[in-house]
Short mmCIF file of N, CA and C in Angstrom, two decimals:
data_model
loop_
_atom_site.label_atom_id
_atom_site.label_comp_id
_atom_site.label_asym_id
_atom_site.label_seq_id
_atom_site.Cartn_x
_atom_site.Cartn_y
_atom_site.Cartn_z
N UNK A 1 277.85 99.10 121.91
CA UNK A 1 276.65 99.38 122.48
C UNK A 1 277.14 99.56 124.00
N UNK A 2 276.60 101.28 124.04
CA UNK A 2 276.68 100.93 126.15
C UNK A 2 275.81 100.73 126.54
N UNK A 3 276.12 100.49 128.49
CA UNK A 3 275.08 100.27 129.33
C UNK A 3 273.65 101.60 128.64
N UNK A 4 273.66 101.99 129.10
CA UNK A 4 272.31 103.46 128.54
C UNK A 4 271.63 103.09 127.54
N UNK A 5 272.26 102.77 126.51
CA UNK A 5 271.56 102.52 124.88
C UNK A 5 271.04 100.98 125.24
N UNK A 6 271.90 99.81 126.24
CA UNK A 6 271.18 98.67 126.18
C UNK A 6 269.55 98.87 127.57
N UNK A 7 270.06 99.43 128.22
CA UNK A 7 268.85 99.62 129.24
C UNK A 7 267.66 100.75 129.43
N UNK A 8 268.31 101.76 128.02
CA UNK A 8 266.82 102.56 127.51
C UNK A 8 265.37 102.00 127.34
N UNK A 9 264.62 102.42 127.12
CA UNK A 9 263.04 101.92 126.54
C UNK A 9 263.03 102.38 125.43
N UNK A 10 263.80 103.05 124.64
CA UNK A 10 264.38 102.84 123.61
C UNK A 10 265.08 102.33 122.30
N UNK A 11 265.13 102.06 121.18
CA UNK A 11 265.88 100.89 120.25
C UNK A 11 265.33 99.26 120.48
N UNK A 12 266.19 98.79 120.43
CA UNK A 12 266.64 97.69 120.46
C UNK A 12 267.03 97.18 121.73
N UNK A 13 266.99 98.23 122.61
CA UNK A 13 267.58 97.14 123.89
C UNK A 13 266.94 96.01 125.29
N UNK A 14 265.50 96.66 125.13
CA UNK A 14 264.58 95.62 125.47
C UNK A 14 264.52 94.62 124.69
N UNK A 15 264.38 94.50 123.85
CA UNK A 15 264.41 93.25 122.94
C UNK A 15 265.09 92.22 123.15
N UNK A 16 267.12 92.59 122.99
CA UNK A 16 267.61 92.36 123.59
C UNK A 16 268.13 91.71 124.56
N UNK A 17 267.59 92.60 126.18
CA UNK A 17 267.20 91.82 126.67
C UNK A 17 266.69 90.60 127.20
N UNK A 18 265.20 91.07 125.98
CA UNK A 18 264.18 89.88 126.76
C UNK A 18 264.96 88.26 126.27
N UNK A 19 265.91 88.54 125.12
CA UNK A 19 265.96 87.55 124.49
C UNK A 19 266.86 86.78 125.44
N UNK A 20 267.59 87.99 125.95
CA UNK A 20 269.29 87.12 127.21
C UNK A 20 268.13 86.51 127.85
N UNK A 21 266.98 86.83 128.75
CA UNK A 21 266.27 86.49 129.50
C UNK A 21 265.70 85.38 129.42
N UNK A 22 264.64 85.00 128.27
CA UNK A 22 264.28 83.64 127.75
C UNK A 22 265.22 82.49 127.70
N UNK A 23 266.09 83.35 127.07
CA UNK A 23 267.17 82.36 127.11
C UNK A 23 267.99 81.70 128.60
N UNK A 24 268.06 82.88 129.62
CA UNK A 24 268.52 82.26 130.44
C UNK A 24 267.37 81.32 131.28
N UNK A 25 266.02 81.85 131.26
CA UNK A 25 264.98 81.42 131.74
C UNK A 25 265.12 79.44 131.12
N UNK A 26 265.36 79.12 129.84
CA UNK A 26 265.05 78.38 129.16
C UNK A 26 266.60 77.52 129.78
N UNK A 27 267.40 77.84 129.73
CA UNK A 27 268.43 77.28 130.38
C UNK A 27 268.40 76.61 131.61
N UNK A 28 267.63 78.04 132.52
CA UNK A 28 267.82 77.29 133.46
C UNK A 28 266.16 76.16 134.08
N UNK A 29 265.64 75.84 133.14
CA UNK A 29 264.31 74.73 132.98
C UNK A 29 265.24 73.78 132.46
N UNK A 30 265.94 73.36 131.80
CA UNK A 30 266.22 72.27 131.10
C UNK A 30 267.87 71.85 132.23
N UNK A 31 267.85 72.55 133.23
CA UNK A 31 269.17 72.23 134.27
C UNK A 31 268.59 72.10 135.13
N UNK A 32 267.00 72.48 135.50
CA UNK A 32 265.96 71.64 136.14
C UNK A 32 265.42 70.20 136.11
N UNK A 33 264.63 70.59 135.05
CA UNK A 33 264.37 69.06 134.08
C UNK A 33 265.84 67.81 134.31
N UNK A 34 266.68 67.81 134.10
CA UNK A 34 268.07 67.46 134.09
C UNK A 34 268.36 66.75 135.34
N UNK A 35 268.22 67.79 136.23
CA UNK A 35 268.63 67.17 137.79
C UNK A 35 267.72 66.29 138.23
N UNK A 36 266.57 67.15 137.66
CA UNK A 36 265.30 66.02 138.61
C UNK A 36 265.45 64.70 137.70
N UNK A 37 265.83 64.64 136.73
CA UNK A 37 265.69 63.18 136.16
C UNK A 37 266.18 62.43 136.80
N UNK A 38 267.85 63.37 136.74
CA UNK A 38 269.09 62.49 137.20
C UNK A 38 268.65 62.07 138.79
N UNK A 39 268.31 62.66 139.54
CA UNK A 39 267.55 62.34 140.59
C UNK A 39 266.51 60.92 141.25
N UNK A 40 265.91 61.06 140.00
CA UNK A 40 264.68 59.90 139.68
C UNK A 40 265.48 58.56 139.33
N UNK A 41 266.27 58.64 138.58
CA UNK A 41 266.83 58.02 138.26
C UNK A 41 268.12 57.49 139.14
N UNK A 42 268.54 58.41 140.22
CA UNK A 42 269.71 57.42 141.19
C UNK A 42 268.63 56.82 142.18
N UNK A 43 267.39 57.54 142.81
CA UNK A 43 266.38 56.93 143.44
C UNK A 43 266.27 55.68 143.31
N UNK A 44 265.75 55.53 141.67
CA UNK A 44 265.18 54.24 141.24
C UNK A 44 266.21 52.90 141.22
N UNK A 45 267.33 53.39 141.04
CA UNK A 45 269.14 52.52 140.97
C UNK A 45 268.88 52.05 142.46
N UNK A 46 268.40 52.57 143.45
CA UNK A 46 268.92 52.34 145.36
C UNK A 46 267.95 51.83 145.68
N UNK A 47 266.69 51.82 144.67
CA UNK A 47 265.63 50.90 144.92
C UNK A 47 265.53 49.41 144.49
N UNK A 48 266.46 49.82 143.38
CA UNK A 48 266.50 48.33 142.96
C UNK A 48 267.80 47.36 143.13
N UNK A 49 268.98 48.47 144.03
CA UNK A 49 270.10 47.72 144.26
C UNK A 49 270.17 46.37 145.18
N UNK A 50 269.38 46.48 145.72
CA UNK A 50 269.00 45.12 147.35
C UNK A 50 268.50 44.14 146.46
N UNK A 51 267.92 43.93 145.78
CA UNK A 51 267.34 42.39 144.65
C UNK A 51 268.07 42.51 143.45
N UNK A 52 268.22 40.61 144.21
CA UNK A 52 268.44 39.99 142.71
C UNK A 52 268.33 39.86 141.64
N UNK A 53 268.78 39.31 140.28
CA UNK A 53 267.96 39.24 139.24
C UNK A 53 267.41 37.45 139.65
N UNK A 54 266.09 37.20 139.10
CA UNK A 54 266.09 35.74 139.07
C UNK A 54 265.99 35.20 137.59
#
């Protein structure tokens, strides 16, 4: 498939680009959620680091 066919508004090109766009958006969302979860876990670990077990 040529670049002209991929970016033209005829045929399946827009659907292929849409599928790649949705896939990249979902991958970005997953990376963001995992980053926030790791950051929250790291902050919680630092908060409990100075406290001993009773």
